Coordinates of C-alpha atoms and ligand atoms in Angstrom, one line a residue:
Chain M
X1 CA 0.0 0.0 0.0
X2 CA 2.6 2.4 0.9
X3 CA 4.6 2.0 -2.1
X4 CA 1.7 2.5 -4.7
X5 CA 1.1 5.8 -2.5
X6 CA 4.5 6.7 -3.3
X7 CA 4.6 6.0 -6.7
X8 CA 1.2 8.2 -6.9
X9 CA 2.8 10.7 -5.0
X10 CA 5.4 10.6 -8.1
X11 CA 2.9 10.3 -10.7
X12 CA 0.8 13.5 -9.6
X13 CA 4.0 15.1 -9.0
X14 CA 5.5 14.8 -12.2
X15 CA 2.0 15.8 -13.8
X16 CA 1.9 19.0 -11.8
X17 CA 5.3 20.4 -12.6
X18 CA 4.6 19.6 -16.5
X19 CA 3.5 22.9 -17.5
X20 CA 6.3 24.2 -15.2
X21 CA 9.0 22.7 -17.0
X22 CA 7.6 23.8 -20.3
X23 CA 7.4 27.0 -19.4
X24 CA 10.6 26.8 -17.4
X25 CA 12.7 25.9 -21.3
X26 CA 10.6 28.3 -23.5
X27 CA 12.1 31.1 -20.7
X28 CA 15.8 29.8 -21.5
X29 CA 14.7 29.6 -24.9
X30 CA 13.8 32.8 -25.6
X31 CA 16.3 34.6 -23.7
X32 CA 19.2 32.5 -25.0
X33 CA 17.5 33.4 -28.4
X34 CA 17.4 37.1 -28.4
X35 CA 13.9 37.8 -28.6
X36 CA 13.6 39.8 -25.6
X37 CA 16.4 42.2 -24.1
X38 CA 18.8 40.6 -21.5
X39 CA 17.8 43.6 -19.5
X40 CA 13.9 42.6 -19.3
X41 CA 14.5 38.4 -19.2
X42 CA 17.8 37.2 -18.7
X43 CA 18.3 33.3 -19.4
X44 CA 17.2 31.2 -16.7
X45 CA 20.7 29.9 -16.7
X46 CA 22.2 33.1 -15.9
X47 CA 19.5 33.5 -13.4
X48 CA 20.3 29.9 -11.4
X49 CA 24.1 30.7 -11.3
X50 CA 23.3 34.3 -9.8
X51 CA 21.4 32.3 -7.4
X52 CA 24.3 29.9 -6.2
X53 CA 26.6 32.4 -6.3
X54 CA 24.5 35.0 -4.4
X55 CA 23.8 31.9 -2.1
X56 CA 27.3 30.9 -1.8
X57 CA 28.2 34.6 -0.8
X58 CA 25.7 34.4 2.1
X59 CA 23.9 37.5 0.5
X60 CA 20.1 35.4 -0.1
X61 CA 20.7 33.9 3.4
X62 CA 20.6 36.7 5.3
X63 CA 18.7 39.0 3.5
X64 CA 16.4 36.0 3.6
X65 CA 17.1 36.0 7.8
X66 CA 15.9 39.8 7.9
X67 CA 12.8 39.2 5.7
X68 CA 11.9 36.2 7.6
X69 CA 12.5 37.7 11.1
X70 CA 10.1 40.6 10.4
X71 CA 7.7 38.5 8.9
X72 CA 7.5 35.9 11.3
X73 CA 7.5 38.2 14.3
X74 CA 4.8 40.4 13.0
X75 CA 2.9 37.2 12.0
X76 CA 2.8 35.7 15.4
X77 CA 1.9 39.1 17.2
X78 CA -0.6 39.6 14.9
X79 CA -1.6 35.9 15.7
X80 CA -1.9 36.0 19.4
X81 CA -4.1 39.2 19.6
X82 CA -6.1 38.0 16.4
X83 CA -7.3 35.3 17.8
X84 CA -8.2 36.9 21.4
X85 CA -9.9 39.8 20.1
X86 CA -11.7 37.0 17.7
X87 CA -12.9 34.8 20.7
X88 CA -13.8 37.8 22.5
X89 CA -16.0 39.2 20.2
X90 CA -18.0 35.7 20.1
X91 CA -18.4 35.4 23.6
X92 CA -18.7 38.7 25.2
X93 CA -21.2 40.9 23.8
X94 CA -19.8 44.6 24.8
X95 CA -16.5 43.6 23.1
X96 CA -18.5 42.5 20.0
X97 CA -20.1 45.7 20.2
X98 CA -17.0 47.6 20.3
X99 CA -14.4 45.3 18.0
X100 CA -16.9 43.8 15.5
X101 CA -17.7 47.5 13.2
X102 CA -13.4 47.9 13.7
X103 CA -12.9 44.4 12.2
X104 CA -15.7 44.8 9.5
X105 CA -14.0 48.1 8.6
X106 CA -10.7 47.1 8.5
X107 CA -10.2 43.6 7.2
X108 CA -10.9 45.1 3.4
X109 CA -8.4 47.9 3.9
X110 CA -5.7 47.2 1.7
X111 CA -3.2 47.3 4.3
X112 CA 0.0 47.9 1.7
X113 CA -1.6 51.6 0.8
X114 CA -0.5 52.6 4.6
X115 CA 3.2 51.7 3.9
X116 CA 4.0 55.5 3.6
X117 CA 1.9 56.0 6.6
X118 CA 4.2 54.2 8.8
X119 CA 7.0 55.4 7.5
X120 CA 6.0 58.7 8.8
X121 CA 5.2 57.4 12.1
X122 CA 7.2 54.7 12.6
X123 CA 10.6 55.6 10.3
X124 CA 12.0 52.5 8.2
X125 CA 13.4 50.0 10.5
X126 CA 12.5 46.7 11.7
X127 CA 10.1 48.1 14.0
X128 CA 7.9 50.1 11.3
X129 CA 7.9 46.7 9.4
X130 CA 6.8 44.3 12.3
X131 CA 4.2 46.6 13.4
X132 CA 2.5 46.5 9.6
X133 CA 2.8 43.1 9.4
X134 CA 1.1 42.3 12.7
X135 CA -1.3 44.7 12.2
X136 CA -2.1 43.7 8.5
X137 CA -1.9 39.5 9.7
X138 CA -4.4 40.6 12.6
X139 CA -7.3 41.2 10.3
X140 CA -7.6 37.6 8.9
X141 CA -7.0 36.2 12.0
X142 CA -9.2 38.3 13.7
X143 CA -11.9 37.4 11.2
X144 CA -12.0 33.3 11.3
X145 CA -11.4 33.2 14.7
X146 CA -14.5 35.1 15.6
X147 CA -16.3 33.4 12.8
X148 CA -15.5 29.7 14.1
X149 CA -15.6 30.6 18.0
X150 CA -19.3 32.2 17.0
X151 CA -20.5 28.6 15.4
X152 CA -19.1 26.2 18.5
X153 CA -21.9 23.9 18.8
X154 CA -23.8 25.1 21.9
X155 CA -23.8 21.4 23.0
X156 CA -20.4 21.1 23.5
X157 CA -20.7 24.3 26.1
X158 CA -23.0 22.4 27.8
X159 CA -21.0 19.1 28.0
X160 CA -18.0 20.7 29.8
X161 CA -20.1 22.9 32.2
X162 CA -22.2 19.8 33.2
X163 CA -18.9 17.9 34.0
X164 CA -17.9 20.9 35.8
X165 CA -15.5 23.1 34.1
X166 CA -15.8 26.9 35.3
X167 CA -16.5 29.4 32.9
X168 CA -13.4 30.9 32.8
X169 CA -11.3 27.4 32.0
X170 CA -14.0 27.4 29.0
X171 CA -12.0 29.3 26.8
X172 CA -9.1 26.3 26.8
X173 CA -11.3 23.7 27.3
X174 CA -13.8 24.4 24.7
X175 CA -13.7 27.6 23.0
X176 CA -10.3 27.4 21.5
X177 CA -10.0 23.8 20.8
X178 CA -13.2 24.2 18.7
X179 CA -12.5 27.1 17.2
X180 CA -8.8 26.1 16.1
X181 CA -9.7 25.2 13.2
X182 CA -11.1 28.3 12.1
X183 CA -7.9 29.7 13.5
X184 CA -5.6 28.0 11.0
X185 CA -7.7 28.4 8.2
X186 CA -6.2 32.8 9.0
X187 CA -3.3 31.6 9.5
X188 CA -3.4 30.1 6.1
X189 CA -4.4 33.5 5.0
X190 CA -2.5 35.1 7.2
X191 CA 1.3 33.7 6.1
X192 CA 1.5 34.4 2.5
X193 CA 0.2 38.3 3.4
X194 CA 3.1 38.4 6.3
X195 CA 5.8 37.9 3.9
X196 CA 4.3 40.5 0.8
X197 CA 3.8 42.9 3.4
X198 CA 7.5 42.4 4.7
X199 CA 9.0 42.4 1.1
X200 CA 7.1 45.1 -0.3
X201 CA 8.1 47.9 2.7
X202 CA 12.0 46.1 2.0
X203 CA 11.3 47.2 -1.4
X204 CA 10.1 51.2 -0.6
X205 CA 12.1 51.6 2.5
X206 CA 15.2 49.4 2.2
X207 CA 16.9 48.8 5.2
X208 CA 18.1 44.9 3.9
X209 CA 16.1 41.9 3.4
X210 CA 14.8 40.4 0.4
X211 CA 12.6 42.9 -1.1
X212 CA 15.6 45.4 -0.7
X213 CA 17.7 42.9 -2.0
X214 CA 15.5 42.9 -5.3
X215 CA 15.1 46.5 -6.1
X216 CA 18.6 46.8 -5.5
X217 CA 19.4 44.5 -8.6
X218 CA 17.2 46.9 -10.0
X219 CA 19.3 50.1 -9.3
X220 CA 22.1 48.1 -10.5
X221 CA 21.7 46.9 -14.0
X222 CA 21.7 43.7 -12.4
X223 CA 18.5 41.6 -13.9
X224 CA 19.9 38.4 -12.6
X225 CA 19.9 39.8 -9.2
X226 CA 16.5 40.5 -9.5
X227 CA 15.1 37.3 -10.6
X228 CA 17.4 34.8 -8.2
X229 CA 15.8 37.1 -5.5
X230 CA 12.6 36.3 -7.0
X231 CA 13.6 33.1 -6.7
X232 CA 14.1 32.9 -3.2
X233 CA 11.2 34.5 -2.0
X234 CA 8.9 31.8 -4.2
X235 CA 11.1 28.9 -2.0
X236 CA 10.7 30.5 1.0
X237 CA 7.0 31.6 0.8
X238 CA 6.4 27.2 -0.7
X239 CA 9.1 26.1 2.3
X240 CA 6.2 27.8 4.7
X241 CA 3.3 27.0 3.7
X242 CA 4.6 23.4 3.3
X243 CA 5.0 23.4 6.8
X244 CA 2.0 24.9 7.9
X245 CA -0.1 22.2 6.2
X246 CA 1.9 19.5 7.5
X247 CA 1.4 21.2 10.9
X248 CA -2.7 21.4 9.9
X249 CA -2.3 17.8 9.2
X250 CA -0.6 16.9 12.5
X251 CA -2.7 18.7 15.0
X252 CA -6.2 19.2 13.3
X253 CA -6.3 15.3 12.1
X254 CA -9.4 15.4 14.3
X255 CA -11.4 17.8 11.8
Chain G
X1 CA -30.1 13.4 53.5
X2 CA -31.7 12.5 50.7
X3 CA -30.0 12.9 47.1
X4 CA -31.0 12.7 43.8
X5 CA -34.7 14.0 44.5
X6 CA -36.1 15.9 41.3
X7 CA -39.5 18.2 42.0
X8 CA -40.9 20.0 39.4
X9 CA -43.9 22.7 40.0
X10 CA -45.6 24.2 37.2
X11 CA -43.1 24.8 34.7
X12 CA -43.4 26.5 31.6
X13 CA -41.1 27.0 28.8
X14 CA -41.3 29.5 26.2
X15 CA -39.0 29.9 23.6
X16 CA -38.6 33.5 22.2
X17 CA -36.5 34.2 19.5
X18 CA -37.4 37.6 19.1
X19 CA -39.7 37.1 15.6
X20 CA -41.4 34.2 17.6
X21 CA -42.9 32.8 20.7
X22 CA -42.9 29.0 20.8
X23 CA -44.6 27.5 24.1
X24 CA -42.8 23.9 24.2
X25 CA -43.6 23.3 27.9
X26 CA -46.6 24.3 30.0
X27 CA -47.8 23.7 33.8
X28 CA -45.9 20.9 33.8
X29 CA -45.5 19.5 37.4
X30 CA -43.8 16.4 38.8
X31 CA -41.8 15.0 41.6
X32 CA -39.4 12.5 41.2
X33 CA -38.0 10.4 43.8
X34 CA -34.8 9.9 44.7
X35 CA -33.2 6.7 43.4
X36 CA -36.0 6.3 40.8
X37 CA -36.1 5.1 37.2
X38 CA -38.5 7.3 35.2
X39 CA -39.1 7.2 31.3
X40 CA -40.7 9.8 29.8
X41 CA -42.5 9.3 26.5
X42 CA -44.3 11.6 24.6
X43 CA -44.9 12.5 20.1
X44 CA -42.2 14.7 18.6
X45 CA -41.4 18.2 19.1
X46 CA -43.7 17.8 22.0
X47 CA -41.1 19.2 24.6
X48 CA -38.9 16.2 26.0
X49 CA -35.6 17.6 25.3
X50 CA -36.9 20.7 26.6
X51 CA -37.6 18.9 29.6
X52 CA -34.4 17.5 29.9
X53 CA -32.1 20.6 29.4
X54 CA -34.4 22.7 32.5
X55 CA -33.6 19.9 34.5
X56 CA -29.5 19.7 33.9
X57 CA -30.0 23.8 33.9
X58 CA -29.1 24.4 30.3
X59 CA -32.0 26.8 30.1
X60 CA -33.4 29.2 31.9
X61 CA -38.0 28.3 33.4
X62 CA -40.5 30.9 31.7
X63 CA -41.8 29.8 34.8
X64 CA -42.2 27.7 37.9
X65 CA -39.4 25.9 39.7
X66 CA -37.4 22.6 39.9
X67 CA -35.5 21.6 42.6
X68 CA -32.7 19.0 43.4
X69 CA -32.1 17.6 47.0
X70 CA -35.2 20.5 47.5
X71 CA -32.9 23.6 46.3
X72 CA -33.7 25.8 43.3
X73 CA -31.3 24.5 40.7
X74 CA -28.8 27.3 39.7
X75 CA -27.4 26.5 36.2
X76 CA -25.8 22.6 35.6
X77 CA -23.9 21.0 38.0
X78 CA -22.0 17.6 38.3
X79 CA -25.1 16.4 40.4
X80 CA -26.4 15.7 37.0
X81 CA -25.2 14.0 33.6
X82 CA -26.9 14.7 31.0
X83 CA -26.6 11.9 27.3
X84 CA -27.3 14.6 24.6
X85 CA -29.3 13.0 21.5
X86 CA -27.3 14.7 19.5
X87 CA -24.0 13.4 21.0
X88 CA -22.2 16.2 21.9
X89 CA -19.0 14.8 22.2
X90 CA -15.9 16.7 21.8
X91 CA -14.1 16.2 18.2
X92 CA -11.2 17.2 19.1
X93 CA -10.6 14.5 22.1
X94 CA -9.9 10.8 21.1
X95 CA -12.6 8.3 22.6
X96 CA -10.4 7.9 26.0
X97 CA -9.9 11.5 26.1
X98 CA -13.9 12.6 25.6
X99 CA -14.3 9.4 28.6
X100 CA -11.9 10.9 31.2
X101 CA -12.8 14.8 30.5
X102 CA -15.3 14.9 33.9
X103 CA -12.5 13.4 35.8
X104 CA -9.9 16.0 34.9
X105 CA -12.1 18.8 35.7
X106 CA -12.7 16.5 39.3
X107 CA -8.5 16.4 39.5
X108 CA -8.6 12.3 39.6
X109 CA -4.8 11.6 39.1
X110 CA -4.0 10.4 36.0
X111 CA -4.4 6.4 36.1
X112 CA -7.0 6.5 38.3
X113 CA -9.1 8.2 35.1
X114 CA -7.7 5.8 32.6
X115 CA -8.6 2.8 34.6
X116 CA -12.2 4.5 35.6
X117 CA -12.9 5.4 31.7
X118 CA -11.9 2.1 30.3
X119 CA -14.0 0.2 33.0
X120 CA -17.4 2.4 31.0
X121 CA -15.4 1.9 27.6
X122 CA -15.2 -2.0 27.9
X123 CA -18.5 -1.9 29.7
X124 CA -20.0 0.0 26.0
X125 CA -18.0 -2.7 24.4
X126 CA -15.8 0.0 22.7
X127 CA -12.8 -1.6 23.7
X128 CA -10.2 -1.3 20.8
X129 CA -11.5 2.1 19.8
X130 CA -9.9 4.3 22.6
X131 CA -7.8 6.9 20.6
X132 CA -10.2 6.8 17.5
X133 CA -11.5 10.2 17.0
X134 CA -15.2 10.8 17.3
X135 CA -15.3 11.7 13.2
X136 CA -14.4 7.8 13.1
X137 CA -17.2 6.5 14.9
X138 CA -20.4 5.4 14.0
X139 CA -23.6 7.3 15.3
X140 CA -24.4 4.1 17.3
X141 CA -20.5 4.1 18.3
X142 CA -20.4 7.9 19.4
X143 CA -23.8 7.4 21.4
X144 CA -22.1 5.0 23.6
X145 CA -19.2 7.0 24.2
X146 CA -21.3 9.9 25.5
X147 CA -23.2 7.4 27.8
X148 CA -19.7 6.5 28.8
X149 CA -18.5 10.0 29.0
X150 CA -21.9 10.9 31.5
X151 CA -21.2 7.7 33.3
X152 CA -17.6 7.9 34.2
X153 CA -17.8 11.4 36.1
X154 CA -21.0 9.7 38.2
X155 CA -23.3 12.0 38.4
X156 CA -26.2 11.0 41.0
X157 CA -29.0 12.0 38.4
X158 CA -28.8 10.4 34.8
X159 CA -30.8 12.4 32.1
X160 CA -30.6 10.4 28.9
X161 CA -32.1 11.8 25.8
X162 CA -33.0 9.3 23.7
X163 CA -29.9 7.0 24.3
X164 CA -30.4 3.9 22.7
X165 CA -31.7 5.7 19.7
X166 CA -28.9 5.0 17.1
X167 CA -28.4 0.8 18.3
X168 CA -29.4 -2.4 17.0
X169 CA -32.1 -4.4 19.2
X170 CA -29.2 -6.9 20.5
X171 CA -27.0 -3.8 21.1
X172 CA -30.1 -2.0 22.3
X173 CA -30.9 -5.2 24.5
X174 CA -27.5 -5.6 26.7
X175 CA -27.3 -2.2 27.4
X176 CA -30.9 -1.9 28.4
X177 CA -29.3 -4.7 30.8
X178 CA -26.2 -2.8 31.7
X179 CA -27.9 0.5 32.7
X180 CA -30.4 -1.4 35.2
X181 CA -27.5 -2.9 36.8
X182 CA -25.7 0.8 37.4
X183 CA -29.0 1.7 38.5
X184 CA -29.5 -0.8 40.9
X185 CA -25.7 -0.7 41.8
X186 CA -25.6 2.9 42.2
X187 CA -28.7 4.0 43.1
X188 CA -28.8 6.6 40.9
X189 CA -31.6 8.5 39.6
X190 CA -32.5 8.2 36.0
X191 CA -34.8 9.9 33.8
X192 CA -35.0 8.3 30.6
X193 CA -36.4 9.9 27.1
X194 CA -37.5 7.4 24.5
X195 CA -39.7 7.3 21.4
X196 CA -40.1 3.1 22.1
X197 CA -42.4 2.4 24.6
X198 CA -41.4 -1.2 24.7
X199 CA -38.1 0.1 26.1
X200 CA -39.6 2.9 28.2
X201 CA -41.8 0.5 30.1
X202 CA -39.4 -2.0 30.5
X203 CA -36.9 0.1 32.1
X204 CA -38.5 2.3 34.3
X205 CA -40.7 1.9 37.8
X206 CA -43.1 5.2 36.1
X207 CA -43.5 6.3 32.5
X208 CA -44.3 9.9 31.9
X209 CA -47.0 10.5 28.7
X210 CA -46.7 13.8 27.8
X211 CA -49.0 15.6 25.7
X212 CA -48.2 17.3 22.2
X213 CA -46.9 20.7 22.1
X214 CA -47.3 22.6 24.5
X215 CA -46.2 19.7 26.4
X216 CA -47.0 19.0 29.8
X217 CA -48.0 15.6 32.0
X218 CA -50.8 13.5 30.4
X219 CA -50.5 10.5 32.5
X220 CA -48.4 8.4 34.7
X221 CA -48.2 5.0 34.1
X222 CA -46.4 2.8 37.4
X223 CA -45.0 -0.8 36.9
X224 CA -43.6 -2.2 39.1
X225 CA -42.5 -5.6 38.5
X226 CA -40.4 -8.4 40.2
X227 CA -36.7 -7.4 38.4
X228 CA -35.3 -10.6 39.6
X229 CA -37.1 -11.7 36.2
X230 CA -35.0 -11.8 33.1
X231 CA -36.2 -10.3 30.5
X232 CA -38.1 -12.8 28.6
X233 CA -40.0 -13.7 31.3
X234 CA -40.9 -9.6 31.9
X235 CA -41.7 -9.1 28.3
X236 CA -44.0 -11.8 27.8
X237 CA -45.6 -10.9 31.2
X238 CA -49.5 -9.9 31.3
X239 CA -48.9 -7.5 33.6
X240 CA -45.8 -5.7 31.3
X241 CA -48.0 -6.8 28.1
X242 CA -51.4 -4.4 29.8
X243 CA -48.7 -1.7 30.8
X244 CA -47.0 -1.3 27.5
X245 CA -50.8 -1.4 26.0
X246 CA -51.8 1.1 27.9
X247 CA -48.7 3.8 27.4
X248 CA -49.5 3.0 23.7
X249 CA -52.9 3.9 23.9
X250 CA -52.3 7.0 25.7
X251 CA -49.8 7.8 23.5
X252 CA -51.9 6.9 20.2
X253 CA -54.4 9.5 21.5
X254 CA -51.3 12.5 21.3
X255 CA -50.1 11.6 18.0
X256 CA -53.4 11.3 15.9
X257 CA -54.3 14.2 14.2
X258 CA -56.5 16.6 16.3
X259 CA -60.5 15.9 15.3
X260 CA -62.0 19.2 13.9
X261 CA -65.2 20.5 15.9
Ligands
ATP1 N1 -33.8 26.9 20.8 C1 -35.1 26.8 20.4 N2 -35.7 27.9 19.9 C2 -37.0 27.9 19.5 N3 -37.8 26.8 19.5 C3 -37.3 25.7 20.0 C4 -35.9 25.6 20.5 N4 -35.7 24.4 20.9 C5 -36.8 23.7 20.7 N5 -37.8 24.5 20.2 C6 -39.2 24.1 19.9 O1 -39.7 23.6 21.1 C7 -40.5 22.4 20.8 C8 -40.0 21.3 21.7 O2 -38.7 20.9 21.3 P1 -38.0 19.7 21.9 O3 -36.7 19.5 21.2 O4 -38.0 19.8 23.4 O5 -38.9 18.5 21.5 P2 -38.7 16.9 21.7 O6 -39.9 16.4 22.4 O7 -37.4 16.6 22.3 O8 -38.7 16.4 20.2 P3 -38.0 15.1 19.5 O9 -38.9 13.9 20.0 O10 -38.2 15.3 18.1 O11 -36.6 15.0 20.0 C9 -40.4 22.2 19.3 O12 -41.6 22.7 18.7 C10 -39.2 22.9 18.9 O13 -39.3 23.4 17.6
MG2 MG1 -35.7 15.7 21.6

């Protein structure tokens, strides 16, 4: 059983990546061909070695450290206080009254518009870019949690305070447990938009990191530069959400 | 002292959900003694779940009272279990886990609530099935967990909705069995929701007939019977042959369609 699975695994694999590889030799193709400008699409080829030797210089690991760092720190702030404003809105009604209009207001808000914004108020370092990366991951996770903590099945409530649990040990007994689901579906959400929030302020503001890194090959006549950052960012942002799933898969096999 | 004593004094129940008022229960009154098996029977939607959740405090009276041990109840308590129709068990928490949750929240040490959930876990004959998760279950699977789940934290009043409901009759049969023993064994006091009144007046000392929506008390049926018979020997009784007859006809007169003046 577990070798057909793997040879499936293969199978669907291979099929998947199909139109990637096609698309991946009609790039080299054209490029090593002439028909664009070097400057607009350098060959893939050129593009890989950049990458190794931008990798072998530790230049993509640690502008891939900074853009990581922000991203992930801003993500799990913007976690912890998404998902308690979420539950609180669901179970307490004077918070819903006061947090539900802010979340309906500014989830839509497209949250990279205000990149100027904080660079008013908050100036260009790591600080400016964690703060808009919590706050713009907070929306999302804001969102589900309230949505899934608002559906708990009230017979589930009822279980755990017939067997004795207080109302305040509710919240980890039931309410998050049940609403955890809901919770990771943001996070899902939530990911991806840390890491273009991170890499687009990199880009305006600079300041190292991978978005930096990019604009710099820009500045420089360096197309190569720009697309082995490109690069990087696509592993990094797949590496992630890899992860996450397989962390979905591990804790949430009860759903 | 006296424990497990159940008195109910015209109770009502509306239901408002702000467009509408629906009455489910009304001037409903009934004392239940401590120690007692009573089934309560009655056509659908008439108010037995209703019942139920007032009881284990789930819900708030429109009106009138019920009291345990003779105080006002104040919200659920551990005093009494309640087996939801619907389940209710947690699906996060494997079969072992949904088992020992009462005894966590009681602080039993750890092997004590393993050994005290498998005892109801083998005695549900889920054995085998202990870190399944509830989405892996069967309905008739999951409603023997949360029998399991009520029994293990021993509450002193059982309030079973509709239990049985998802078995097969040999299934159905056994634990029929089993829950007289715990009965006996425990003395607890059990009221007992069914739609079969075969099984309701088999099991309990009264049966409860309630009346359609708004439900309240029709009649109350006693049997009391010699339970040092086994069971083929009870069913085929005249005595349990008259009783079950005359829930049914009771009952018949509920569910037929109202005659038109
Ligand atoms: N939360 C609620 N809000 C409004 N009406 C309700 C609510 N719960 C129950 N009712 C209504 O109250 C009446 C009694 O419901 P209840 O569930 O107690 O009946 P039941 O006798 O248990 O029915 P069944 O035999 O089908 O389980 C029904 O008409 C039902 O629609
Ligand atoms: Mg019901």
């Amino acid at each position: 059983m577990d070798v057909t699975y793997a040879r499936d695994d293969v199978v669907t694999f291979t099929k998947s990546i199909y139109s990637l590889i096609i698309f991946l030799v009609l790039w080299e193709a054209v490029a090593q061909m002439g028909l664009v400008y070097y400057y607009y699409l350098p060959p893939l080829s050129d593009v890989l070695a950049r990458f190794v030797e931008l990798t072998l210089s530790g230049e993509i690991p640690y502008h891939s450290y900074l853009t990581l760092r922000r991203a992930l720190v801003g993500l799990v702030i913007g976690t912890v206080f998404g998902i308690l404003v979420g539950i609180l809105i669901a179970r307490n009604a004077v918070a819903e009254w006061f947090f539900d209009p802010i979340i309906k207001i500014g989830y839509p808000i497209p949250i990279i518009a205000l990149v100027p914004v904080f660079m008013l108020w908050f100036g260009i370092g790591d600080q400016s870019k964690i703060i808009m990366v919590a706050i713009g991951t907070f929306w999302p996770i804001a969102v589900n949690a309230r949505n899934s903590a608002q559906r708990i099945d009230k017979n589930y409530i009822r279980s755990a305070r017939m067997m004795g649990t207080s109302d305040r040990r509710l919240l980890w007994r039931v309410v998050f447990p049940a609403a955890s689901p809901g919770i990771v579906t943001g996070l899902q959400i939530a990911l991806p938009l840390s890491l273009i929030i991170t890499f687009v302020f990199e880009m305006v503001a600079g300041g190292g990191g991978l978005g930096a890194l990019e604009i710099e090959g820009v500045r420089t006549f360096d197309p190569t530069q720009v697309y082995a950052t490109i690069i990087a960012i696509m592993l990094i942002g797949i590496a992630l959400d890899r992860a996450l799933r397989l962390l979905r898969n591990h804790y949430l096999r009860w759903v | 002292m006296s424990d497990g004593d159940i008195s109910i004094s015209n109770l009502e129940k509306v239901y408002d959900d702000g467009a509408e008022k629906t009455k489910a229960i009304e001037d409903l009154s009934f004392d239940i003694d401590s120690g007692e098996f009573v089934g309560v029977v009655g056509p659908s939607g008439c108010g037995k779940s209703s019942l139920l959740y007032l009881i284990a405090g789930f819900l708030e009276t429109t009106d009138g009272t019920i009291s345990v041990d003779g105080e006002p109840i104040d919200g659920p308590g551990t005093d009494r279990g309640v087996v939801f129709q619907d389940y209710a068990l947690f699906p996060w928490r494997t079969v072992m886990e949904n088992v020992t949750y009462g005894l966590e929240e009681q602080g039993v040490s750890k092997e004590e609530r393993r050994s005290t959930a498998q005892r109801y876990i083998d005695m549900m004959d889920l054995g085998g099935f202990e870190d399944r998760y509830p989405k892996e279950l069967s309905g008739g699977m999951k409603q023997r967990v949360a029998i399991a789940r009520t029994l293990a934290y021993d509450p002193k009043i059982l309030l079973m909705d509709e239990p049985f409901g998802a078995l097969d009759q040999p299934l159905r049969e056994s634990l029929q069995d089993q829950l007289l023993d715990i009965w006996r064994d425990l003395e607890k006091t059990v009221v007992f929701i069914t739609h079969d009144v075969e099984e309701a007046v088999y099991l309990s000392e009264r049966v409860m007939i309630m009346t359609r929506r708004p439900g309240t008390k029709k009649t109350v049926v006693p049997f009391d019977l010699d339970r040092s018979l086994d069971r083929e020997e009870i069913i085929t009784s005249d005595k349990f042959v008259t009783t079950k007859n005359s829930v049914w006809k009771s009952l018949r007169e509920e569910t037929q369609p109202e005659v038109q003046p």
